[in-house]
Amino acid sequence: MSSIDVVGTHWRWIRTAGRVAGAAAGLTALSAGLLMRQAAEARRVIPMAEAPPPRGDGVYGAKFGGKALELVILGDSSAAGYGVHRPRETPGALFATGISRRLRRPVRLHRLAVVGSVSAGLPYQVDAALEYQPELAIILIGGNDVTHFSARPAAVRHLGDAVRRLRAAGCRVVVGTCPDLGAIQPIKPPLRWLARRWSRQLAAAQTIAVVEAGGRTVSIGNLLGPMFEADPVRMYSEDRFHPSVEGYARAVSVMMPTVMAVLGTDDRAVLPVAEDVRVLSEAADEAVRAPGTEVAPAGRWARMRRYRWFTARPATAGPVLGGDSTGGVVGYTPEDHEVG
């Protein structure tokens, strides 16, 4: 699919949402009509897509020498980095830079995420990923499943199968679960409340499927919501829907501790500040309510962990964006990257 399907086919979902909400929650025809009007208003203020995101494929940290770690990025526009203008600003480039610096090892990035992708598109992305014999896969998916009104069981099954196939090939997997679409500024209540509910339900189901398949999740939820609401010009890209350079850097900083932990680093910065063991279903529900929580397999149980965020320095010059004092772990300099 081309452009942002969250903007293009989003509106078909909204019309369906109005009908479903009216039937399920007893909304009046007037209330359903309000949802329609809110969808039209959001469509008016969110620009249509103009160009695909830049690619950032290549080797990062070649100066360290040795065999490069093979990293694949799968998912939708949030994984591809829609809304930024330079390859170094994409989430994949930020992950690759941060990993290479902390491991002092080259990282070869393959960005296979597709703008507009739903979870049903993951099998094709995994097919392509396995050709590179990846050691680490990072997946960001779910928003389009909500906006396309995808059947939740099918979407979750596709994600679980993708993780299972990657794990069977010896690849470690970290999944950022569905973000809270209720945090999107152009979406107003009551439509925002409905979007939030569906996003959270999908995120909890994703967590269960991923952990059962042997991967780890990091709940995104509304983790970035307060910052986005406080400074939307800085944290959103021009379309007011996708993150800006700094927004993506913030999201990467939240996931980096789990990424480093799954790679087996013994760096003190990835020691959890809180930890608990729960039944998987309970852990999934709790993670949705506490964004930034990692959920990982622990025998018949699930382990929940929370970390201090790594410092997130965006790919362009600017101030360090909160977190701990690990020195701009997701920062970028031109010598970090060699295209190839």
Short mmCIF file of C-alpha atoms in Angstrom, two decimals:
data_model
loop_
_atom_site.label_atom_id
_atom_site.label_comp_id
_atom_site.label_asym_id
_atom_site.label_seq_id
_atom_site.Cartn_x
_atom_site.Cartn_y
_atom_site.Cartn_z
CA MET A 1 0.00 0.00 0.00
CA SER A 2 1.20 3.52 -0.70
CA SER A 3 1.29 6.59 1.54
CA ILE A 4 -0.09 6.52 5.05
CA ASP A 5 -2.97 4.11 5.28
CA VAL A 6 -3.58 5.47 8.73
CA VAL A 7 -4.60 8.61 6.90
CA GLY A 8 -6.07 7.08 3.75
CA THR A 9 -8.19 4.12 4.89
CA HIS A 10 -8.37 5.41 8.46
CA TRP A 11 -11.69 6.97 7.63
CA ARG A 12 -13.33 3.71 6.60
CA TRP A 13 -12.38 2.42 10.02
CA ILE A 14 -13.92 5.47 11.66
CA ARG A 15 -17.23 4.88 9.88
CA THR A 16 -17.14 1.25 11.01
CA ALA A 17 -16.23 2.41 14.51
CA GLY A 18 -19.31 4.57 14.64
CA ARG A 19 -21.55 1.67 13.70
CA VAL A 20 -19.84 -0.78 16.05
CA ALA A 21 -19.81 1.68 18.94
CA GLY A 22 -23.45 2.46 18.37
CA ALA A 23 -24.40 -1.21 18.45
CA ALA A 24 -22.10 -2.26 21.29
CA ALA A 25 -22.39 0.69 23.61
CA GLY A 26 -25.93 1.84 22.88
CA LEU A 27 -24.83 5.13 21.37
CA THR A 28 -27.54 7.20 19.77
CA ALA A 29 -27.57 8.02 16.09
CA LEU A 30 -26.50 11.51 17.11
CA SER A 31 -23.44 10.12 18.91
CA ALA A 32 -22.48 7.98 15.93
CA GLY A 33 -22.88 11.05 13.75
CA LEU A 34 -20.51 12.93 16.05
CA LEU A 35 -17.86 10.27 15.46
CA MET A 36 -18.28 10.77 11.72
CA ARG A 37 -17.87 14.53 12.02
CA GLN A 38 -14.78 14.12 14.16
CA ALA A 39 -13.29 11.81 11.54
CA ALA A 40 -13.96 14.38 8.83
CA GLU A 41 -12.32 17.10 10.92
CA ALA A 42 -9.25 14.95 11.56
CA ARG A 43 -9.00 14.21 7.85
CA ARG A 44 -9.08 17.92 7.12
CA VAL A 45 -6.19 18.79 9.44
CA ILE A 46 -3.93 15.75 8.78
CA PRO A 47 -2.09 16.20 5.47
CA MET A 48 -1.86 13.31 3.03
CA ALA A 49 1.46 11.51 2.59
CA GLU A 50 3.95 13.11 0.22
CA ALA A 51 6.88 10.70 0.04
CA PRO A 52 8.09 7.42 1.57
CA PRO A 53 10.50 7.61 4.50
CA PRO A 54 14.25 7.54 3.79
CA ARG A 55 16.13 4.29 4.07
CA GLY A 56 18.96 3.88 6.54
CA ASP A 57 20.27 0.48 5.49
CA GLY A 58 23.98 -0.10 5.83
CA VAL A 59 26.70 -0.70 8.40
CA TYR A 60 26.85 1.35 11.59
CA GLY A 61 29.97 1.39 13.75
CA ALA A 62 32.31 -0.04 11.12
CA LYS A 63 35.17 1.66 13.00
CA PHE A 64 34.86 -0.98 15.72
CA GLY A 65 35.84 -3.80 13.37
CA GLY A 66 34.82 -7.43 13.57
CA LYS A 67 31.72 -9.25 12.34
CA ALA A 68 28.64 -7.06 12.06
CA LEU A 69 25.50 -7.90 14.02
CA GLU A 70 22.62 -8.39 11.55
CA LEU A 71 19.63 -6.23 12.59
CA VAL A 72 16.24 -6.23 10.87
CA ILE A 73 13.46 -3.70 11.47
CA LEU A 74 9.95 -4.94 10.68
CA GLY A 75 6.51 -3.42 10.96
CA ASP A 76 4.63 -0.34 9.78
CA SER A 77 5.30 3.37 9.31
CA SER A 78 6.44 3.82 12.92
CA ALA A 79 9.19 1.25 12.29
CA ALA A 80 10.04 2.70 8.88
CA GLY A 81 10.32 6.22 10.30
CA TYR A 82 7.63 7.98 8.32
CA GLY A 83 7.80 11.73 8.91
CA VAL A 84 11.57 12.21 9.05
CA HIS A 85 13.73 13.40 6.16
CA ARG A 86 17.19 11.88 6.67
CA PRO A 87 18.18 8.21 6.90
CA ARG A 88 20.03 8.82 10.16
CA GLU A 89 16.79 10.06 11.78
CA THR A 90 14.88 6.80 11.30
CA PRO A 91 14.30 4.41 14.22
CA GLY A 92 16.40 1.74 12.52
CA ALA A 93 19.39 4.05 12.28
CA LEU A 94 18.96 5.13 15.89
CA PHE A 95 18.78 1.53 17.10
CA ALA A 96 21.79 0.50 14.99
CA THR A 97 23.85 3.46 16.21
CA GLY A 98 23.00 2.82 19.85
CA ILE A 99 23.68 -0.91 19.67
CA SER A 100 27.00 -0.52 17.87
CA ARG A 101 28.22 2.04 20.39
CA ARG A 102 27.27 0.02 23.44
CA LEU A 103 28.56 -3.30 22.10
CA ARG A 104 31.51 -1.63 20.31
CA ARG A 105 30.64 -3.79 17.36
CA PRO A 106 29.43 -3.03 13.82
CA VAL A 107 25.70 -3.39 13.15
CA ARG A 108 24.30 -3.99 9.67
CA LEU A 109 20.78 -2.61 9.37
CA HIS A 110 18.10 -3.98 7.06
CA ARG A 111 14.89 -1.92 7.18
CA LEU A 112 12.06 -4.13 5.92
CA ALA A 113 9.16 -2.25 7.54
CA VAL A 114 6.49 -1.01 5.13
CA VAL A 115 4.44 2.16 5.49
CA GLY A 116 0.79 1.24 5.83
CA SER A 117 1.48 -2.38 6.78
CA VAL A 118 -0.90 -4.32 8.98
CA SER A 119 0.09 -7.45 10.88
CA ALA A 120 -1.09 -9.59 7.96
CA GLY A 121 1.90 -8.22 6.04
CA LEU A 122 4.45 -9.56 8.51
CA PRO A 123 4.88 -13.00 6.87
CA TYR A 124 6.31 -11.33 3.77
CA GLN A 125 8.61 -9.14 5.83
CA VAL A 126 9.83 -12.18 7.77
CA ASP A 127 10.47 -14.05 4.51
CA ALA A 128 12.77 -11.22 3.44
CA ALA A 129 14.37 -10.90 6.89
CA LEU A 130 15.36 -14.55 7.13
CA GLU A 131 17.48 -14.21 4.00
CA TYR A 132 19.85 -12.02 6.05
CA GLN A 133 20.17 -14.56 8.91
CA PRO A 134 19.36 -11.85 11.48
CA GLU A 135 20.59 -11.95 15.05
CA LEU A 136 18.09 -9.34 16.25
CA ALA A 137 14.66 -8.28 14.98
CA ILE A 138 12.79 -5.23 16.23
CA ILE A 139 9.10 -5.05 15.33
CA LEU A 140 6.75 -2.08 15.65
CA ILE A 141 3.22 -2.91 14.50
CA GLY A 142 -0.43 -2.50 15.42
CA GLY A 143 -1.59 1.03 14.70
CA ASN A 144 -2.84 0.18 11.22
CA ASP A 145 -4.61 -2.91 12.53
CA VAL A 146 -6.67 -0.60 14.72
CA THR A 147 -7.34 1.97 12.01
CA HIS A 148 -8.18 -0.74 9.45
CA PHE A 149 -10.44 -2.46 11.96
CA SER A 150 -8.50 -5.70 11.40
CA ALA A 151 -9.81 -8.76 13.17
CA ARG A 152 -7.81 -8.77 16.40
CA PRO A 153 -7.32 -12.58 16.64
CA ALA A 154 -5.94 -12.70 13.10
CA ALA A 155 -3.65 -9.70 13.64
CA VAL A 156 -2.30 -11.21 16.84
CA ARG A 157 -1.82 -14.60 15.20
CA HIS A 158 0.24 -13.07 12.40
CA LEU A 159 2.48 -11.32 14.92
CA GLY A 160 2.93 -14.43 17.04
CA ASP A 161 3.76 -16.52 13.97
CA ALA A 162 6.32 -13.92 12.84
CA VAL A 163 8.05 -14.02 16.23
CA ARG A 164 7.96 -17.81 16.29
CA ARG A 165 9.59 -18.08 12.86
CA LEU A 166 12.32 -15.61 13.78
CA ARG A 167 13.02 -17.35 17.08
CA ALA A 168 13.21 -20.74 15.32
CA ALA A 169 15.98 -19.24 13.17
CA GLY A 170 17.93 -18.22 16.27
CA CYS A 171 16.98 -14.54 16.07
CA ARG A 172 16.23 -12.52 19.20
CA VAL A 173 13.01 -10.49 18.97
CA VAL A 174 11.81 -7.29 20.66
CA VAL A 175 8.33 -5.96 19.85
CA GLY A 176 7.02 -2.49 20.59
CA THR A 177 3.29 -3.07 21.07
CA CYS A 178 0.48 -1.01 19.60
CA PRO A 179 0.70 2.69 20.54
CA ASP A 180 -2.21 4.55 22.05
CA LEU A 181 -3.99 6.12 19.09
CA GLY A 182 -6.07 8.08 21.57
CA ALA A 183 -3.02 10.34 22.01
CA ILE A 184 -3.24 11.64 18.43
CA GLN A 185 -4.07 15.35 18.62
CA PRO A 186 -6.52 15.65 15.68
CA ILE A 187 -8.67 12.86 17.15
CA LYS A 188 -11.07 14.29 19.72
CA PRO A 189 -13.31 12.64 22.33
CA PRO A 190 -15.40 10.51 22.12
CA LEU A 191 -13.57 9.11 19.08
CA ARG A 192 -10.31 9.35 21.02
CA TRP A 193 -11.70 7.20 23.81
CA LEU A 194 -12.72 4.48 21.38
CA ALA A 195 -9.31 4.54 19.68
CA ARG A 196 -7.60 4.28 23.07
CA ARG A 197 -9.68 1.30 24.12
CA TRP A 198 -9.01 -0.65 20.94
CA SER A 199 -5.31 0.20 21.02
CA ARG A 200 -4.94 -1.10 24.56
CA GLN A 201 -6.88 -4.28 23.87
CA LEU A 202 -4.66 -5.05 20.89
CA ALA A 203 -1.46 -4.24 22.83
CA ALA A 204 -2.40 -6.67 25.62
CA ALA A 205 -3.20 -9.43 23.11
CA GLN A 206 0.07 -8.76 21.25
CA THR A 207 2.02 -9.12 24.48
CA ILE A 208 0.57 -12.54 25.18
CA ALA A 209 1.25 -13.78 21.64
CA VAL A 210 4.82 -12.48 21.51
CA VAL A 211 5.86 -13.85 24.90
CA GLU A 212 4.29 -17.23 24.15
CA ALA A 213 6.35 -17.27 20.93
CA GLY A 214 9.57 -16.57 22.82
CA GLY A 215 9.99 -12.84 22.24
CA ARG A 216 9.95 -9.80 24.50
CA THR A 217 7.63 -6.82 24.36
CA VAL A 218 7.89 -3.20 25.43
CA SER A 219 4.57 -1.46 25.94
CA ILE A 220 4.45 1.86 24.12
CA GLY A 221 0.87 2.84 24.96
CA ASN A 222 0.55 6.50 25.86
CA LEU A 223 4.12 6.65 27.16
CA LEU A 224 4.88 9.55 24.85
CA GLY A 225 1.41 11.09 25.16
CA PRO A 226 2.11 13.72 27.84
CA MET A 227 5.23 14.95 26.01
CA PHE A 228 3.41 15.00 22.69
CA GLU A 229 0.50 16.93 24.21
CA ALA A 230 2.81 19.39 25.95
CA ASP A 231 4.93 20.11 22.86
CA PRO A 232 3.17 18.79 19.74
CA VAL A 233 5.15 21.02 17.36
CA ARG A 234 8.42 19.54 18.58
CA MET A 235 7.34 15.93 19.05
CA TYR A 236 5.13 15.45 15.98
CA SER A 237 6.16 15.50 12.33
CA GLU A 238 4.46 17.79 9.86
CA ASP A 239 1.45 15.51 9.42
CA ARG A 240 0.58 15.83 13.15
CA PHE A 241 0.14 12.07 13.24
CA HIS A 242 3.61 10.50 13.18
CA PRO A 243 6.48 11.36 15.53
CA SER A 244 9.13 13.92 14.69
CA VAL A 245 12.87 13.22 14.84
CA GLU A 246 12.80 13.85 18.57
CA GLY A 247 9.64 11.78 18.99
CA TYR A 248 11.27 8.76 17.37
CA ALA A 249 14.43 9.27 19.43
CA ARG A 250 12.35 9.27 22.58
CA ALA A 251 10.60 6.03 21.58
CA VAL A 252 13.92 4.36 20.76
CA SER A 253 15.34 5.41 24.13
CA VAL A 254 12.44 3.62 25.86
CA MET A 255 13.04 0.36 23.99
CA MET A 256 16.87 0.38 24.06
CA PRO A 257 17.29 -1.13 27.54
CA THR A 258 15.25 -4.18 26.51
CA VAL A 259 17.15 -4.40 23.21
CA MET A 260 20.46 -4.41 25.07
CA ALA A 261 19.18 -6.86 27.67
CA VAL A 262 18.03 -9.34 25.01
CA LEU A 263 21.49 -9.13 23.43
CA GLY A 264 22.98 -10.27 26.72
CA THR A 265 24.97 -7.17 27.59
CA ASP A 266 26.10 -6.91 31.20
CA ASP A 267 26.12 -3.12 31.13
CA ARG A 268 24.89 -1.71 34.45
CA ALA A 269 22.64 0.70 32.58
CA VAL A 270 20.29 -2.14 31.63
CA LEU A 271 19.71 -3.37 35.18
CA PRO A 272 15.98 -3.10 35.93
CA VAL A 273 14.71 -0.63 38.49
CA ALA A 274 11.60 -2.76 39.12
CA GLU A 275 10.83 -6.43 38.50
CA ASP A 276 7.91 -8.78 39.06
CA VAL A 277 6.69 -12.20 37.91
CA ARG A 278 3.05 -12.71 36.97
CA VAL A 279 0.73 -14.97 35.05
CA LEU A 280 1.14 -13.89 31.43
CA SER A 281 -2.37 -12.53 31.01
CA GLU A 282 -2.00 -10.43 34.17
CA ALA A 283 1.41 -9.18 33.06
CA ALA A 284 -0.02 -8.17 29.68
CA ASP A 285 -2.85 -6.18 31.27
CA GLU A 286 -0.47 -4.52 33.73
CA ALA A 287 1.97 -3.58 30.97
CA VAL A 288 -0.79 -1.79 29.07
CA ARG A 289 -1.52 0.27 32.18
CA ALA A 290 2.18 0.95 32.80
CA PRO A 291 3.77 1.93 29.47
CA GLY A 292 7.49 1.33 29.19
CA THR A 293 7.19 -2.11 30.79
CA GLU A 294 9.08 -5.07 29.35
CA VAL A 295 7.36 -8.46 29.40
CA ALA A 296 9.52 -11.54 28.80
CA PRO A 297 9.11 -15.33 29.11
CA ALA A 298 9.92 -16.84 32.50
CA GLY A 299 9.10 -20.53 32.30
CA ARG A 300 5.35 -20.92 32.79
CA TRP A 301 5.18 -17.30 33.94
CA ALA A 302 6.03 -13.88 32.57
CA ARG A 303 8.64 -11.49 33.95
CA MET A 304 7.86 -7.79 34.03
CA ARG A 305 10.68 -5.28 34.15
CA ARG A 306 10.98 -1.52 34.06
CA TYR A 307 14.23 0.26 33.23
CA ARG A 308 15.57 3.76 33.33
CA TRP A 309 15.34 5.19 29.85
CA PHE A 310 18.54 5.62 27.97
CA THR A 311 19.41 9.20 27.10
CA ALA A 312 17.91 10.00 23.73
CA ARG A 313 19.80 12.51 21.64
CA PRO A 314 18.02 13.07 18.33
CA ALA A 315 19.89 12.57 15.09
CA THR A 316 20.20 16.31 14.62
CA ALA A 317 21.93 18.70 16.96
CA GLY A 318 19.92 19.54 20.05
CA PRO A 319 19.59 19.00 23.79
CA VAL A 320 19.57 15.58 25.41
CA LEU A 321 15.99 14.47 25.98
CA GLY A 322 15.74 13.10 29.49
CA GLY A 323 16.40 9.58 30.76
CA ASP A 324 19.58 8.58 32.56
CA SER A 325 23.11 9.85 32.09
CA THR A 326 24.40 7.29 29.60
CA GLY A 327 25.72 9.89 27.21
CA GLY A 328 23.40 10.16 24.22
CA VAL A 329 23.30 6.45 23.46
CA VAL A 330 21.08 6.92 20.42
CA GLY A 331 22.96 9.93 19.12
CA TYR A 332 24.40 9.97 15.61
CA THR A 333 27.51 11.30 13.93
CA PRO A 334 28.34 10.87 10.22
CA GLU A 335 31.18 8.47 10.91
CA ASP A 336 28.71 6.02 12.48
CA HIS A 337 27.24 5.00 9.15
CA GLU A 338 28.51 3.42 5.98
CA VAL A 339 25.92 2.75 3.30
CA GLY A 340 26.25 -0.68 1.75
#
